[in-house]
Coordinates of N, CA and C and ligand atoms in Angstrom, one line a residue:
X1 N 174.8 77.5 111.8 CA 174.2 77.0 110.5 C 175.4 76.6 109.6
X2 N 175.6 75.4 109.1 CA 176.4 74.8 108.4 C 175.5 74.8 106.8
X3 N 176.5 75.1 105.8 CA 175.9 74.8 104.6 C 176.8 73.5 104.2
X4 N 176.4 73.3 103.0 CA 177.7 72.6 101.9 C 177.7 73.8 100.8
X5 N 179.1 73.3 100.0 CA 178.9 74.3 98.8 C 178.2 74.1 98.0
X6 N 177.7 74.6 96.6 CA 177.3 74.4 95.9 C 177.8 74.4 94.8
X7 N 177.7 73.1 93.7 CA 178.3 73.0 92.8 C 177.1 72.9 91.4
X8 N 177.1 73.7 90.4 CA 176.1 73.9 89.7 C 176.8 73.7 88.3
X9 N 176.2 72.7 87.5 CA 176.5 72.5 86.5 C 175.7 73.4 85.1
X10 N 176.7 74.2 84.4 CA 175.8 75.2 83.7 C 176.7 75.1 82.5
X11 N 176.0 75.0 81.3 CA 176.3 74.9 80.0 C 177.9 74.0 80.0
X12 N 178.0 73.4 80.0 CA 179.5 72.9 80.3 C 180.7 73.1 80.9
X13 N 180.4 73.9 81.7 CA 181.1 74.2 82.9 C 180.7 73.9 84.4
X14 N 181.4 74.4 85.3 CA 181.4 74.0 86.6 C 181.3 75.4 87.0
X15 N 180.0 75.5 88.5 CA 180.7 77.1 88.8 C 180.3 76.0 90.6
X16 N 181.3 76.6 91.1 CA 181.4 76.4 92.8 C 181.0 77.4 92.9
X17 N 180.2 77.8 94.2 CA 180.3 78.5 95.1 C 180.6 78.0 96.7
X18 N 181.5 78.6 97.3 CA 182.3 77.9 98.6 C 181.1 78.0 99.7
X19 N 181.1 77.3 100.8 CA 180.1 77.3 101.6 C 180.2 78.2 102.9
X20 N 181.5 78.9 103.0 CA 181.6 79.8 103.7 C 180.8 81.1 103.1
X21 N 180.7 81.5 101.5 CA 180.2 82.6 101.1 C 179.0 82.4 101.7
X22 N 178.5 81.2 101.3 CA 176.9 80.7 101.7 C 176.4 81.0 103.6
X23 N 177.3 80.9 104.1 CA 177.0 81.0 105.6 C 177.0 82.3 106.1
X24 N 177.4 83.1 105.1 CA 178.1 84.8 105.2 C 176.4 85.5 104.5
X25 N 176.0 84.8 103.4 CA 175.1 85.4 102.7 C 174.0 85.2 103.4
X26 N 173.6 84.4 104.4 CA 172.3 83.4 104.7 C 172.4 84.4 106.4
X27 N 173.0 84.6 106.9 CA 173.4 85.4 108.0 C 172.1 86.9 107.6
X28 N 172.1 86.9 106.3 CA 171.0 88.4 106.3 C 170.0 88.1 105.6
X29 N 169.3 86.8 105.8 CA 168.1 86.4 105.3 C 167.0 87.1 105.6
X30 N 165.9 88.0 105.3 CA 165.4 88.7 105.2 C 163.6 87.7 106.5
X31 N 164.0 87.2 107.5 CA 163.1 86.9 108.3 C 162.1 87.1 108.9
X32 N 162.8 88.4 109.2 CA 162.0 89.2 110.4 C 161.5 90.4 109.5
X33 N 160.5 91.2 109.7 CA 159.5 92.1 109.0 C 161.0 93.1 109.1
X34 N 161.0 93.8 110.5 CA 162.4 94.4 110.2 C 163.9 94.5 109.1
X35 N 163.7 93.4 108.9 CA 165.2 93.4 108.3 C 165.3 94.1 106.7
X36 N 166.4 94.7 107.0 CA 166.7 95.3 105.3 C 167.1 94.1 104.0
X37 N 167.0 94.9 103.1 CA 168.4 94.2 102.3 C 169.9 93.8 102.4
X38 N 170.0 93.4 102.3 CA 172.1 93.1 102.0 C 172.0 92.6 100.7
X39 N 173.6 93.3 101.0 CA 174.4 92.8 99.7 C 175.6 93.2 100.0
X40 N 176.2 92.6 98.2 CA 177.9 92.8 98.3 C 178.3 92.3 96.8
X41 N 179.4 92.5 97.1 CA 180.2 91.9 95.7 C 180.4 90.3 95.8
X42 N 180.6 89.5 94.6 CA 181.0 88.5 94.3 C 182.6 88.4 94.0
X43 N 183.6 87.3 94.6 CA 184.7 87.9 93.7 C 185.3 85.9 93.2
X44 N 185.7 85.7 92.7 CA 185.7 84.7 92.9 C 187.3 84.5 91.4
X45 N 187.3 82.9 90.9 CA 188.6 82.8 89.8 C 187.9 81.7 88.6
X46 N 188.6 81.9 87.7 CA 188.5 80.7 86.7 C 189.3 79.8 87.0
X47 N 189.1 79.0 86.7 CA 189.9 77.6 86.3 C 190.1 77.5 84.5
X48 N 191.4 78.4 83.8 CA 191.6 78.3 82.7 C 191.3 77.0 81.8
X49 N 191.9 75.9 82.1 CA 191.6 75.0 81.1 C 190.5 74.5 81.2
X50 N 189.6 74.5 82.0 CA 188.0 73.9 82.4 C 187.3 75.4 81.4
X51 N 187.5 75.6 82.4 CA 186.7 77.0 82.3 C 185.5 77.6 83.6
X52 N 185.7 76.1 84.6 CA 185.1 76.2 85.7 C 185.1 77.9 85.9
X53 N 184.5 78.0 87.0 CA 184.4 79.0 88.2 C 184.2 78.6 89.6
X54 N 185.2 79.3 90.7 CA 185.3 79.1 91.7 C 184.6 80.2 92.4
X55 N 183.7 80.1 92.9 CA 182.8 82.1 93.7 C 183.3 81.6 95.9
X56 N 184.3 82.4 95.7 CA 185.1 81.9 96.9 C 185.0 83.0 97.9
X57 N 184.9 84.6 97.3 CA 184.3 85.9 98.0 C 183.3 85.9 98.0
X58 N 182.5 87.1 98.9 CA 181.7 87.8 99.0 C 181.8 89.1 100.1
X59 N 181.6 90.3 99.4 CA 181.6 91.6 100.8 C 180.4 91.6 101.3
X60 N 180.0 92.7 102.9 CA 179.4 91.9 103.6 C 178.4 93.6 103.4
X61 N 177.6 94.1 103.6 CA 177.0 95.4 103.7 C 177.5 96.4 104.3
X62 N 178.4 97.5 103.7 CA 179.2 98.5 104.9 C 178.1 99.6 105.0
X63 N 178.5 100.5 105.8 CA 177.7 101.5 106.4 C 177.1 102.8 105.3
X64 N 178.2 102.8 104.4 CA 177.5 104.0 103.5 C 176.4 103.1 102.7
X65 N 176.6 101.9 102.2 CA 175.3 101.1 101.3 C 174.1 101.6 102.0
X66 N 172.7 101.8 101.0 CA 171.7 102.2 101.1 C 171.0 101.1 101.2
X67 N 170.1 101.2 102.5 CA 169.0 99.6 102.5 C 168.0 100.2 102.5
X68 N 166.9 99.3 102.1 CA 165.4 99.1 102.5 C 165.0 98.1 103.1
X69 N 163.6 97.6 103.0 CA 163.0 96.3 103.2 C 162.9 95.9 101.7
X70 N 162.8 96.8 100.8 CA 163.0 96.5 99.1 C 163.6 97.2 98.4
X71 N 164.8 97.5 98.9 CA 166.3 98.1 98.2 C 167.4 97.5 99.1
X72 N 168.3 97.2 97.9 CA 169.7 97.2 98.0 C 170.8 98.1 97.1
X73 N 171.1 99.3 97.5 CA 171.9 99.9 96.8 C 173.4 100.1 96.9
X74 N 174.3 99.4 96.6 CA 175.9 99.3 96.8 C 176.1 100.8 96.6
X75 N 176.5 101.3 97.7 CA 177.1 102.7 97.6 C 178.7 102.9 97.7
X76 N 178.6 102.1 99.1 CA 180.2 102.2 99.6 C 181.3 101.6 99.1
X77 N 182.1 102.4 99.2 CA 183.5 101.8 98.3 C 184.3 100.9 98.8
X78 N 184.0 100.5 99.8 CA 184.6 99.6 100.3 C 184.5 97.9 99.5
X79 N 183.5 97.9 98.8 CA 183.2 96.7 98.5 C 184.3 96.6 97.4
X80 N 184.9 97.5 96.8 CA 185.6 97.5 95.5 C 187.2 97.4 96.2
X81 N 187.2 98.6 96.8 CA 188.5 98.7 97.9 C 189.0 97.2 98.2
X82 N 187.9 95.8 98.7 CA 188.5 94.7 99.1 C 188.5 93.9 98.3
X83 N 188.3 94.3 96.7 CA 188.0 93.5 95.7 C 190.0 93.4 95.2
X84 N 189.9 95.0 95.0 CA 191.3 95.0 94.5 C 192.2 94.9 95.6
X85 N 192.5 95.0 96.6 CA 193.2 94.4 97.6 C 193.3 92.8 97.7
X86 N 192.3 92.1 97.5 CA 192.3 90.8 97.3 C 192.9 90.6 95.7
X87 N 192.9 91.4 94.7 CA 193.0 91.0 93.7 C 195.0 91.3 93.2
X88 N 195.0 92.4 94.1 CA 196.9 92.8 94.4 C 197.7 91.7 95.6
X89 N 196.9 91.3 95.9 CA 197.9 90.3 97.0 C 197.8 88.8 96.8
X90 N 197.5 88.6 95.4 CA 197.0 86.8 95.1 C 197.3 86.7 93.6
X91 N 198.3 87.4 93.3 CA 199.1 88.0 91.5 C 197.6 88.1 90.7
X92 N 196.5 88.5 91.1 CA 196.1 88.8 90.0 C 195.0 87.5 89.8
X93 N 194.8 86.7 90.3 CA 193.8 85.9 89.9 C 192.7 85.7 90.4
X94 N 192.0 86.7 90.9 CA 190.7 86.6 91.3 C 190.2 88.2 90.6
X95 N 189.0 87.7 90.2 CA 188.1 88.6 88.8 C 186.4 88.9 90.1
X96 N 186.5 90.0 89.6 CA 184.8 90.2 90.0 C 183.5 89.5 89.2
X97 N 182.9 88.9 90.1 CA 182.0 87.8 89.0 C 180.9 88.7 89.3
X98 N 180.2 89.5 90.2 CA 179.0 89.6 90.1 C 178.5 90.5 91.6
X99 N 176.9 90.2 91.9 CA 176.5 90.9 92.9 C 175.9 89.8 93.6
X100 N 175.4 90.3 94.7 CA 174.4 89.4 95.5 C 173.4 90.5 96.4
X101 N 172.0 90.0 96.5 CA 171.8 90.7 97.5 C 170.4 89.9 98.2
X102 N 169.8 90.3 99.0 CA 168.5 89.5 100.1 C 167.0 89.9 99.0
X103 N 166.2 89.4 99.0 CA 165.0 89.3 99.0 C 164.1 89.1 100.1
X104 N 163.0 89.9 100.3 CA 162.0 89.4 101.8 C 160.9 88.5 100.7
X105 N 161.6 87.1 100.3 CA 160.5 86.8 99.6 C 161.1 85.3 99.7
X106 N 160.1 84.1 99.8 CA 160.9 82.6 99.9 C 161.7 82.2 98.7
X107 N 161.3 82.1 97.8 CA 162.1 81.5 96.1 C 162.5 83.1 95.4
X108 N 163.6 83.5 95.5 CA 163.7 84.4 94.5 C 163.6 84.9 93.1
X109 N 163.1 85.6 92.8 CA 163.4 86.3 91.4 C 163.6 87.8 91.2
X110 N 164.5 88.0 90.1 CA 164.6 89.3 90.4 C 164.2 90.2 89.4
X111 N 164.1 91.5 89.7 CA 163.5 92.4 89.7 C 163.7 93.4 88.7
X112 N 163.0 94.3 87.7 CA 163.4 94.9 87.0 C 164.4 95.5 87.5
X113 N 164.4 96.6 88.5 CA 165.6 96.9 89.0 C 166.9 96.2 89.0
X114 N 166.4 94.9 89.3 CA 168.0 94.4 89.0 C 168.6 93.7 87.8
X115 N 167.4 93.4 86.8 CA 168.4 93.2 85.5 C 168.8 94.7 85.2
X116 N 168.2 96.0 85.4 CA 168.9 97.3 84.7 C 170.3 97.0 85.6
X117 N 170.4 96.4 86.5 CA 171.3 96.6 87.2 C 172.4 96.0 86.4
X118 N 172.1 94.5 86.5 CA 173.1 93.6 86.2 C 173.3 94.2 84.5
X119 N 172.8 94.8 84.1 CA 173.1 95.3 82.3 C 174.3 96.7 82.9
X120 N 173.4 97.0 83.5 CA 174.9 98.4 83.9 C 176.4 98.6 83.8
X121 N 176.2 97.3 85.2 CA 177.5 96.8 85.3 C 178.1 96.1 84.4
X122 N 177.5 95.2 83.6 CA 178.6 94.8 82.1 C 178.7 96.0 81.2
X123 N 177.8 96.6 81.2 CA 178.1 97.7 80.0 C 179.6 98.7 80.7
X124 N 179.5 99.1 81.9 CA 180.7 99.7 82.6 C 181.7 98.8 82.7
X125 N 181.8 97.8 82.8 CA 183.2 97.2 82.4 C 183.4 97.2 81.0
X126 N 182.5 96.7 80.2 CA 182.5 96.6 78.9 C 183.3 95.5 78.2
X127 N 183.4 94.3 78.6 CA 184.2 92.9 78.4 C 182.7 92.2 77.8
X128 N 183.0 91.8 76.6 CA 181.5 91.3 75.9 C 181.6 89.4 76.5
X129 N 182.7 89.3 76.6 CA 183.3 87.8 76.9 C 183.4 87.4 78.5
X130 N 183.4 88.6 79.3 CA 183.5 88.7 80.4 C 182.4 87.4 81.3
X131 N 182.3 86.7 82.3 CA 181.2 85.9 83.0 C 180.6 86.6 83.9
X132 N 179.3 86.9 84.4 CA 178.4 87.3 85.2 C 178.0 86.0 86.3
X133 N 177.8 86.2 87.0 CA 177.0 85.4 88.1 C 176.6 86.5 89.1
X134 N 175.2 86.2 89.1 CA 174.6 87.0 90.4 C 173.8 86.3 91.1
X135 N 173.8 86.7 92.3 CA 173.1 85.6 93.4 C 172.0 86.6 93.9
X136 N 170.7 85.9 94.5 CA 169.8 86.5 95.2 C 169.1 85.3 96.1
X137 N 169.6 85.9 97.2 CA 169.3 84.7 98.4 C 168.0 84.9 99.5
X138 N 167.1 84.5 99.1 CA 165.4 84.3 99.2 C 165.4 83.8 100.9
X139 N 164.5 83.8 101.4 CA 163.9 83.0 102.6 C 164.0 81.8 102.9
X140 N 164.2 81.1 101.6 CA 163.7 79.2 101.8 C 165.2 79.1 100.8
X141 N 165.4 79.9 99.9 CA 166.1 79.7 99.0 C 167.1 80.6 98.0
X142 N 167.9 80.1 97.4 CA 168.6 81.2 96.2 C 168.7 81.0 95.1
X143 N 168.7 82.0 94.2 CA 168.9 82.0 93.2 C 170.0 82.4 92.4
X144 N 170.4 81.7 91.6 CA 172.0 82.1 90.5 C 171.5 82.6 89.0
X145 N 172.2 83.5 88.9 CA 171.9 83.7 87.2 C 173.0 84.1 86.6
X146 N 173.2 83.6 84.9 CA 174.3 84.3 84.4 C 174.0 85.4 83.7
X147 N 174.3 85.8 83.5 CA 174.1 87.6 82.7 C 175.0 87.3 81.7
X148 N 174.3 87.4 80.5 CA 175.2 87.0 79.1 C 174.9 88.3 78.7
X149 N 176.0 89.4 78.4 CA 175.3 90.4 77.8 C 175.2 90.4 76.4
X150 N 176.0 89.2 75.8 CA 175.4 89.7 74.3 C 174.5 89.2 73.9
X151 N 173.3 88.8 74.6 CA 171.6 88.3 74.4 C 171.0 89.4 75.8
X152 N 171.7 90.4 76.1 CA 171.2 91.1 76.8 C 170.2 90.0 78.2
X153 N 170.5 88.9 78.4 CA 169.6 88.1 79.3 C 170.2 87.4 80.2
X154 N 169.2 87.2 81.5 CA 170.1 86.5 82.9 C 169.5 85.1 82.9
X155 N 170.3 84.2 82.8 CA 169.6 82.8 82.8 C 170.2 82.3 83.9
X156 N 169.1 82.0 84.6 CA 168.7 81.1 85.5 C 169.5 79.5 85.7
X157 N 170.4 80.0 86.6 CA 171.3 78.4 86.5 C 171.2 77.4 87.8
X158 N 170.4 78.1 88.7 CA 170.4 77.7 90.1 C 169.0 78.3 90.6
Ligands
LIG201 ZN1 166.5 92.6 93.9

């Protein structure tokens, strides 16, 4: 399965996502009645004077994460472990944008559970200026949102 990337034009900026994340994410499409959730981290960089965003990572489901057919719960440390490893061997310029995870549903939306989620995690870093992007990658399709936390809301960019 070959993707292209995706380039999503959102309030005056640019956000890529590389098409390798996309072939990595789409690999645990939720098809078969069987299949759990996945997920992982987002890691991705700015482009300072744009203000672009580049979403060039993604971790892949390790073994302590918690699945369902309607749960994804990031447990294992591993996901963070390759976050800062990636982020100590490249001076420093790759930032954690976000989450990702499967839906067993074709067009995604997500879930109470997952805006408490996505509010969690900005409130635990606690950067008011900080960028969110979360991905939720559907049966037919995905969805992007940004998490602005100072309107407390995830808008829909993709
Ligand atoms: Zn969800």
């Amino acid at each position: 399965m070959r993707n292209k990337d995706i380039i999503i034009n959102a309030s005056e900026r640019k956000v890529k996502i590389d098409k390798e994340i996309l072939d990595k994410m789409y690999m645990y499409k939720q098809l078969r009645f069987r299949d759990k959730e996945a997920g992982g981290i987002l890691i991705g960089r700015e482009e300072k004077n744009t203000g672009n965003w580049f979403i060039e990572y993604a971790t892949e489901p390790y073994p302590k994460d918690r699945r369902g057919r309607y749960y994804f719960d990031r447990k294992d440390k591993q996901h963070i472990y390759f976050y800062k490893r990636l982020y100590e061997e490249n001076f420093q310029i790759y930032a954690y944008v976000g989450e990702w995870h499967t839906h067993p549903e074709d067009y995604p939306n997500y879930s109470s559970i997952d805006i408490k989620g996505w509010r969690n995690i900005a409130e635990e870093i606690n950067d008011i200026d900080k960028t969110y992007f979360h991905i939720i990658v559907g049966r037919k399709d995905i969805g992007v949102w940004e998490y602005i936390q100072k309107i407390d809301r995830a808008l829909r960019i993709y």
